[in-house]
PDB file of C-alpha atoms in Angstrom:
ATOM      1  CA  MET A  11     -49.555 -67.105  -0.073  1.00  0.00           C
ATOM      2  CA  GLY A  12     -49.608 -71.067   1.009  1.00  0.00           C
ATOM      3  CA  GLY A  13     -46.942 -70.368   3.422  1.00  0.00           C
ATOM      4  CA  ASP A  14     -49.118 -67.755   5.263  1.00  0.00           C
ATOM      5  CA  GLU A  15     -51.893 -69.805   5.205  1.00  0.00           C
ATOM      6  CA  GLN A  16     -49.648 -72.438   7.050  1.00  0.00           C
ATOM      7  CA  ARG A  17     -48.305 -69.966   9.870  1.00  0.00           C
ATOM      8  CA  LYS A  18     -51.651 -68.898  10.567  1.00  0.00           C
ATOM      9  CA  HIS A  19     -52.780 -72.479  12.416  1.00  0.00           C
ATOM     10  CA  PRO A  20     -49.062 -74.047  13.320  1.00  0.00           C
ATOM     11  CA  ARG A  21     -49.125 -77.770  14.132  1.00  0.00           C
ATOM     12  CA  ILE A  22     -48.999 -78.206  18.012  1.00  0.00           C
ATOM     13  CA  THR A  23     -49.315 -80.879  20.476  1.00  0.00           C
ATOM     14  CA  MET A  24     -51.507 -79.783  23.329  1.00  0.00           C
ATOM     15  CA  ASN A  25     -52.633 -80.563  26.274  1.00  0.00           C
ATOM     16  CA  ILE A  26     -56.466 -81.226  26.968  1.00  0.00           C
ATOM     17  CA  HIS A  27     -57.910 -82.105  30.284  1.00  0.00           C
ATOM     18  CA  ALA A  28     -61.324 -82.981  31.281  1.00  0.00           C
ATOM     19  CA  LYS A  29     -63.097 -82.006  34.953  1.00  0.00           C
ATOM     20  CA  GLY A  30     -66.503 -82.827  35.736  1.00  0.00           C
ATOM     21  CA  VAL A  31     -69.221 -85.370  37.024  1.00  0.00           C
ATOM     22  CA  ILE A  32     -70.323 -88.623  36.067  1.00  0.00           C
ATOM     23  CA  ASN A  33     -73.997 -89.410  37.013  1.00  0.00           C
ATOM     24  CA  ALA A  34     -74.637 -93.172  36.964  1.00  0.00           C
ATOM     25  CA  VAL A  35     -78.552 -93.230  37.597  1.00  0.00           C
ATOM     26  CA  GLY A  36     -78.598 -91.062  40.696  1.00  0.00           C
ATOM     27  CA  ARG A  37     -74.567 -91.673  42.064  1.00  0.00           C
ATOM     28  CA  PHE A  38     -72.578 -88.928  41.274  1.00  0.00           C
ATOM     29  CA  THR A  39     -68.913 -88.753  41.270  1.00  0.00           C
ATOM     30  CA  GLN A  40     -66.578 -86.058  40.216  1.00  0.00           C
ATOM     31  CA  PHE A  41     -63.961 -86.519  38.175  1.00  0.00           C
ATOM     32  CA  THR A  42     -60.394 -85.284  36.431  1.00  0.00           C
ATOM     33  CA  ALA A  43     -58.683 -86.626  33.446  1.00  0.00           C
ATOM     34  CA  GLU A  44     -56.863 -86.202  30.377  1.00  0.00           C
ATOM     35  CA  VAL A  45     -58.519 -86.159  26.773  1.00  0.00           C
ATOM     36  CA  VAL A  46     -56.853 -88.599  24.588  1.00  0.00           C
ATOM     37  CA  ASN A  47     -59.142 -88.590  21.819  1.00  0.00           C
ATOM     38  CA  LEU A  48     -61.354 -85.977  20.462  1.00  0.00           C
ATOM     39  CA  SER A  49     -64.009 -85.480  17.917  1.00  0.00           C
ATOM     40  CA  LYS A  50     -67.164 -83.394  17.243  1.00  0.00           C
ATOM     41  CA  GLY A  51     -69.189 -86.908  17.935  1.00  0.00           C
ATOM     42  CA  GLY A  52     -67.170 -88.080  20.942  1.00  0.00           C
ATOM     43  CA  ALA A  53     -64.091 -88.351  22.818  1.00  0.00           C
ATOM     44  CA  GLY A  54     -61.684 -90.594  24.728  1.00  0.00           C
ATOM     45  CA  ILE A  55     -60.608 -89.743  27.968  1.00  0.00           C
ATOM     46  CA  LYS A  56     -58.000 -91.253  30.802  1.00  0.00           C
ATOM     47  CA  LEU A  57     -59.091 -90.791  34.354  1.00  0.00           C
ATOM     48  CA  SER A  58     -56.696 -89.416  36.963  1.00  0.00           C
ATOM     49  CA  ALA A  59     -55.597 -92.063  39.654  1.00  0.00           C
ATOM     50  CA  GLY A  60     -58.052 -90.486  42.347  1.00  0.00           C
ATOM     51  CA  SER A  61     -60.610 -90.777  39.713  1.00  0.00           C
ATOM     52  CA  THR A  62     -60.102 -93.879  38.621  1.00  0.00           C
ATOM     53  CA  ALA A  63     -60.400 -95.536  42.541  1.00  0.00           C
ATOM     54  CA  LYS A  64     -63.488 -93.517  42.744  1.00  0.00           C
ATOM     55  CA  VAL A  65     -65.276 -95.106  40.012  1.00  0.00           C
ATOM     56  CA  LYS A  66     -64.199 -98.677  41.097  1.00  0.00           C
ATOM     57  CA  LYS A  67     -65.984 -97.662  44.144  1.00  0.00           C
ATOM     58  CA  MET A  68     -68.775 -96.767  42.471  1.00  0.00           C
ATOM     59  CA  ILE A  69     -68.802 -99.724  40.090  1.00  0.00           C
ATOM     60  CA  GLU A  70     -68.563-101.973  43.377  1.00  0.00           C
ATOM     61  CA  ASN A  71     -71.164-100.166  44.897  1.00  0.00           C
ATOM     62  CA  GLY A  72     -73.616-101.475  41.986  1.00  0.00           C
ATOM     63  CA  ALA A  73     -73.580 -98.246  39.717  1.00  0.00           C
ATOM     64  CA  ASP A  74     -73.724 -98.769  36.186  1.00  0.00           C
ATOM     65  CA  ILE A  75     -71.090 -96.919  34.554  1.00  0.00           C
ATOM     66  CA  ILE A  76     -71.968 -97.880  30.622  1.00  0.00           C
ATOM     67  CA  GLY A  77     -74.407 -95.548  29.805  1.00  0.00           C
ATOM     68  CA  ALA A  78     -74.096 -93.063  32.790  1.00  0.00           C
ATOM     69  CA  GLU A  79     -74.538 -89.476  31.824  1.00  0.00           C
ATOM     70  CA  ILE A  80     -71.303 -87.518  32.027  1.00  0.00           C
ATOM     71  CA  MET A  81     -70.925 -83.716  32.246  1.00  0.00           C
ATOM     72  CA  MET A  82     -67.301 -82.078  31.953  1.00  0.00           C
ATOM     73  CA  THR A  83     -65.344 -79.285  31.238  1.00  0.00           C
ATOM     74  CA  LEU A  84     -62.753 -79.327  28.405  1.00  0.00           C
ATOM     75  CA  VAL A  85     -59.577 -77.218  29.492  1.00  0.00           C
ATOM     76  CA  SER A  86     -56.972 -76.670  26.397  1.00  0.00           C
ATOM     77  CA  TYR A  87     -55.188 -73.178  27.363  1.00  0.00           C
ATOM     78  CA  VAL A  88     -55.263 -72.629  23.724  1.00  0.00           C
ATOM     79  CA  GLU A  89     -58.943 -71.379  23.672  1.00  0.00           C
ATOM     80  CA  GLU A  90     -61.770 -70.942  25.937  1.00  0.00           C
ATOM     81  CA  ASN A  91     -62.568 -73.743  28.212  1.00  0.00           C
ATOM     82  CA  MET A  92     -65.444 -75.715  26.375  1.00  0.00           C
ATOM     83  CA  ALA A  93     -68.474 -77.395  27.920  1.00  0.00           C
ATOM     84  CA  ALA A  94     -69.495 -81.004  26.769  1.00  0.00           C
ATOM     85  CA  THR A  95     -72.335 -83.777  27.753  1.00  0.00           C
ATOM     86  CA  GLY A  96     -72.933 -86.977  26.601  1.00  0.00           C
ATOM     87  CA  SER A  97     -72.975 -90.635  27.964  1.00  0.00           C
ATOM     88  CA  ILE A  98     -69.922 -93.216  28.688  1.00  0.00           C
ATOM     89  CA  THR A  99     -70.133 -96.282  26.302  1.00  0.00           C
ATOM     90  CA  PHE A 100     -67.024 -97.579  26.797  1.00  0.00           C
ATOM     91  CA  LEU A 101     -64.872 -98.589  29.833  1.00  0.00           C
ATOM     92  CA  ASN A 102     -61.154-100.187  29.944  1.00  0.00           C
ATOM     93  CA  ASP A 103     -60.121-100.879  33.215  1.00  0.00           C
ATOM     94  CA  LYS A 104     -56.806-103.447  32.601  1.00  0.00           C
ATOM     95  CA  ASN A 105     -54.971-100.566  33.852  1.00  0.00           C
ATOM     96  CA  PRO A 106     -55.592-100.592  37.873  1.00  0.00           C
ATOM     97  CA  HIS A 107     -54.453 -96.870  38.209  1.00  0.00           C
ATOM     98  CA  ARG A 108     -55.833 -95.267  35.201  1.00  0.00           C
ATOM     99  CA  MET A 109     -59.467 -96.012  33.564  1.00  0.00           C
ATOM    100  CA  ASP A 110     -59.727 -95.498  29.803  1.00  0.00           C
ATOM    101  CA  ILE A 111     -63.715 -94.116  29.115  1.00  0.00           C
ATOM    102  CA  GLY A 112     -65.075 -93.387  26.002  1.00  0.00           C
ATOM    103  CA  VAL A 113     -67.815 -90.894  25.467  1.00  0.00           C
ATOM    104  CA  ASP A 114     -70.480 -90.283  22.966  1.00  0.00           C
ATOM    105  CA  LEU A 115     -70.869 -86.762  23.000  1.00  0.00           C
ATOM    106  CA  ASN A 116     -74.329 -85.044  22.609  1.00  0.00           C
ATOM    107  CA  PRO A 117     -74.947 -82.069  20.075  1.00  0.00           C
ATOM    108  CA  LEU A 118     -72.457 -79.733  21.106  1.00  0.00           C
ATOM    109  CA  ASP A 119     -73.615 -75.866  21.236  1.00  0.00           C
ATOM    110  CA  LYS A 120     -72.335 -73.451  18.949  1.00  0.00           C
ATOM    111  CA  LYS A 121     -69.864 -72.027  20.965  1.00  0.00           C
ATOM    112  CA  SER A 122     -68.023 -75.114  22.148  1.00  0.00           C
ATOM    113  CA  LEU A 123     -68.350 -76.447  18.415  1.00  0.00           C
ATOM    114  CA  ALA A 124     -66.652 -73.306  17.656  1.00  0.00           C
ATOM    115  CA  THR A 125     -63.690 -74.298  19.977  1.00  0.00           C
ATOM    116  CA  LEU A 126     -63.628 -77.536  18.662  1.00  0.00           C
ATOM    117  CA  GLU A 127     -62.755 -76.512  15.386  1.00  0.00           C
ATOM    118  CA  VAL A 128     -60.169 -74.193  16.357  1.00  0.00           C
ATOM    119  CA  LEU A 129     -58.372 -76.847  18.292  1.00  0.00           C
ATOM    120  CA  LEU A 130     -58.912 -79.506  15.472  1.00  0.00           C
ATOM    121  CA  ASP A 131     -57.605 -77.034  12.694  1.00  0.00           C
ATOM    122  CA  MET A 132     -54.744 -76.352  15.082  1.00  0.00           C
ATOM    123  CA  ALA A 133     -54.106 -79.808  15.786  1.00  0.00           C
ATOM    124  CA  PRO A 134     -54.882 -82.103  13.108  1.00  0.00           C
ATOM    125  CA  GLY A 135     -53.675 -85.183  14.529  1.00  0.00           C
ATOM    126  CA  LEU A 136     -55.162 -85.019  17.762  1.00  0.00           C
ATOM    127  CA  ALA A 137     -56.969 -87.880  18.023  1.00  0.00           C
ATOM    128  CA  GLY A 138     -55.054 -90.096  19.945  1.00  0.00           C
ATOM    129  CA  ILE A 139     -52.388 -87.585  21.283  1.00  0.00           C
ATOM    130  CA  GLU A 140     -51.935 -87.702  25.269  1.00  0.00           C
ATOM    131  CA  ALA A 141     -50.547 -85.226  27.564  1.00  0.00           C
ATOM    132  CA  SER A 142     -46.856 -85.252  27.026  1.00  0.00           C
ATOM    133  CA  MET A 143     -45.639 -82.011  28.128  1.00  0.00           C
ATOM    134  CA  GLY A 144     -45.141 -82.576  31.740  1.00  0.00           C
ATOM    135  CA  PHE A 145     -48.174 -83.760  33.556  1.00  0.00           C
ATOM    136  CA  THR A 146     -47.739 -87.561  34.109  1.00  0.00           C
ATOM    137  CA  GLU A 147     -49.175 -90.037  36.513  1.00  0.00           C
ATOM    138  CA  ALA A 148     -46.479 -90.121  38.981  1.00  0.00           C
ATOM    139  CA  ASN A 149     -47.001 -85.791  38.849  1.00  0.00           C
ATOM    140  CA  HIS A 150     -43.281 -85.537  38.405  1.00  0.00           C
ATOM    141  CA  PHE A 151     -41.480 -82.349  36.637  1.00  0.00           C
ATOM    142  CA  ALA A 152     -38.130 -82.634  35.416  1.00  0.00           C
ATOM    143  CA  SER A 153     -37.120 -79.040  36.608  1.00  0.00           C
ATOM    144  CA  LEU A 154     -38.672 -75.649  38.058  1.00  0.00           C
ATOM    145  CA  THR A 155     -38.521 -74.491  34.587  1.00  0.00           C
ATOM    146  CA  GLU A 156     -41.336 -77.471  33.167  1.00  0.00           C
ATOM    147  CA  PHE A 157     -43.278 -77.340  36.428  1.00  0.00           C
ATOM    148  CA  THR A 158     -43.909 -73.359  35.927  1.00  0.00           C
ATOM    149  CA  HIS A 159     -45.358 -73.857  32.420  1.00  0.00           C
ATOM    150  CA  GLU A 160     -47.321 -76.814  33.525  1.00  0.00           C
ATOM    151  CA  MET A 161     -48.366 -75.384  36.850  1.00  0.00           C
ATOM    152  CA  ILE A 162     -52.042 -73.710  35.765  1.00  0.00           C
ATOM    153  CA  GLN A 163     -53.390 -76.753  34.086  1.00  0.00           C
ATOM    154  CA  PHE A 164     -51.736 -79.196  37.076  1.00  0.00           C
ATOM    155  CA  ALA A 165     -53.413 -76.601  39.797  1.00  0.00           C
ATOM    156  CA  ILE A 166     -56.658 -77.111  38.266  1.00  0.00           C
ATOM    157  CA  ILE A 167     -56.673 -80.854  37.745  1.00  0.00           C
ATOM    158  CA  THR A 168     -55.535 -81.579  41.313  1.00  0.00           C
ATOM    159  CA  GLU A 169     -57.199 -78.608  43.151  1.00  0.00           C
ATOM    160  CA  LYS A 170     -53.890 -78.168  44.586  1.00  0.00           C
ATOM    161  CA  ARG A 171     -54.470 -80.978  46.915  1.00  0.00           C
ATOM    162  CA  GLU A 172     -51.610 -83.710  45.475  1.00  0.00           C
ATOM    163  CA  MET A 173     -48.152 -83.514  46.512  1.00  0.00           C
ATOM    164  CA  PHE A 174     -45.719 -83.722  43.154  1.00  0.00           C
ATOM    165  CA  TRP A 175     -42.182 -84.049  42.475  1.00  0.00           C
ATOM    166  CA  ILE A 176     -39.767 -81.604  40.993  1.00  0.00           C
ATOM    167  CA  LYS A 177     -36.640 -83.786  40.206  1.00  0.00           C
ATOM    168  CA  ASN A 178     -36.516 -85.814  43.096  1.00  0.00           C
ATOM    169  CA  GLU A 179     -37.694 -83.229  45.957  1.00  0.00           C
ATOM    170  CA  ARG A 180     -41.216 -83.456  46.487  1.00  0.00           C
ATOM    171  CA  TYR A 181     -43.535 -80.036  47.001  1.00  0.00           C
ATOM    172  CA  MET A 182     -47.041 -78.758  47.929  1.00  0.00           C
ATOM    173  CA  PHE A 183     -49.252 -75.946  47.166  1.00  0.00           C
ATOM    174  CA  VAL A 184     -48.825 -73.597  50.244  1.00  0.00           C
ATOM    175  CA  GLY A 185     -50.678 -70.203  49.698  1.00  0.00           C
ATOM    176  CA  MET A 186     -49.935 -66.764  48.272  1.00  0.00           C
ATOM    177  CA  HIS A 187     -47.340 -64.037  49.362  1.00  0.00           C
ATOM    178  CA  LYS A 188     -47.409 -59.965  49.133  1.00  0.00           C
ATOM    179  CA  THR A 189     -44.242 -58.789  47.353  1.00  0.00           C
ATOM    180  CA  ASP A 190     -42.229 -55.853  48.912  1.00  0.00           C
ATOM    181  CA  ASN A 191     -43.817 -53.752  46.028  1.00  0.00           C
ATOM    182  CA  GLY A 192     -47.425 -54.852  47.356  1.00  0.00           C
ATOM    183  CA  GLU A 193     -47.916 -57.365  44.536  1.00  0.00           C
ATOM    184  CA  LEU A 194     -50.152 -60.812  45.268  1.00  0.00           C
ATOM    185  CA  HIS A 195     -48.457 -63.754  43.759  1.00  0.00           C
ATOM    186  CA  LEU A 196     -50.536 -66.971  43.892  1.00  0.00           C
ATOM    187  CA  ASP A 197     -49.437 -70.567  43.872  1.00  0.00           C
ATOM    188  CA  CYS A 198     -46.034 -70.785  45.600  1.00  0.00           C
ATOM    189  CA  ILE A 199     -44.819 -73.982  46.592  1.00  0.00           C
ATOM    190  CA  GLU A 200     -42.750 -75.521  49.452  1.00  0.00           C
ATOM    191  CA  SER A 201     -40.404 -78.332  49.782  1.00  0.00           C
ATOM    192  CA  VAL A 202     -41.620 -81.417  51.623  1.00  0.00           C
ATOM    193  CA  ASP A 203     -38.167 -82.885  52.226  1.00  0.00           C
ATOM    194  CA  ASN A 204     -36.895 -79.223  52.747  1.00  0.00           C
ATOM    195  CA  PRO A 205     -39.321 -77.609  54.522  1.00  0.00           C
ATOM    196  CA  GLY A 206     -38.984 -73.729  54.671  1.00  0.00           C
ATOM    197  CA  THR A 207     -37.842 -73.497  50.667  1.00  0.00           C
ATOM    198  CA  VAL A 208     -40.410 -72.107  49.406  1.00  0.00           C
ATOM    199  CA  PHE A 209     -40.600 -71.135  45.669  1.00  0.00           C
ATOM    200  CA  CYS A 210     -42.820 -68.489  43.801  1.00  0.00           C
ATOM    201  CA  ALA A 211     -43.742 -68.804  39.958  1.00  0.00           C
ATOM    202  CA  ASP A 212     -44.346 -65.453  39.781  1.00  0.00           C
ATOM    203  CA  CYS A 213     -40.930 -64.044  41.244  1.00  0.00           C
ATOM    204  CA  MET A 214     -39.063 -67.152  39.667  1.00  0.00           C
ATOM    205  CA  GLU A 215     -37.020 -67.666  43.039  1.00  0.00           C
ATOM    206  CA  THR A 216     -37.204 -68.914  46.567  1.00  0.00           C
ATOM    207  CA  ILE A 217     -39.056 -66.298  48.694  1.00  0.00           C
ATOM    208  CA  ASP A 218     -38.749 -66.073  52.667  1.00  0.00           C
ATOM    209  CA  PRO A 219     -41.261 -68.500  54.244  1.00  0.00           C
ATOM    210  CA  THR A 220     -42.921 -65.853  56.442  1.00  0.00           C
ATOM    211  CA  SER A 221     -44.185 -63.646  53.690  1.00  0.00           C
ATOM    212  CA  LEU A 222     -46.959 -66.323  52.970  1.00  0.00           C
ATOM    213  CA  LEU A 223     -50.298 -65.328  53.738  1.00  0.00           C
TER     214      LEU A 223
END
């Protein structure tokens, strides 16, 4: 019986990301981040390099980030997306590329609270876990297999605008294509270093670049 109970919710390492808006007394900026700590009352997030630059610009322009309102959606790819709001209570900018922010969360609605409870039940050691399955500061993937595993969350976080590396080759998202059977496949990528080399994650193979829509 005990074994069955343990198998219901295996312990896993989860990538959880945040995407939302910071409102520093009417000064708004969008951000993306990794969630590195999460509980019912608070969250620790590590801003992406681009978001770090934007928040630093806000501070330079006189915005007070401590106490600023934050509205975000947490994406885990295990449960449904979770909405959360709160205020920023901590800021660590010692790393010039990735700023750490602490957030006091407002009381979660019933749906978000239920999602959070499932996440914490599945990964009781979630507090302090950083994303560790391929989404890195350098946007580097060790293989095409790793890229396809992380592609959905990577596409959302970067809005498909950032260049990334697979092994030592640079790639960009270039659009979609239609197969010979008429199926529409999204999120095709093309090599920056070898233009014309287009890979489709749905086909799991390179495709004719003229088939892009």
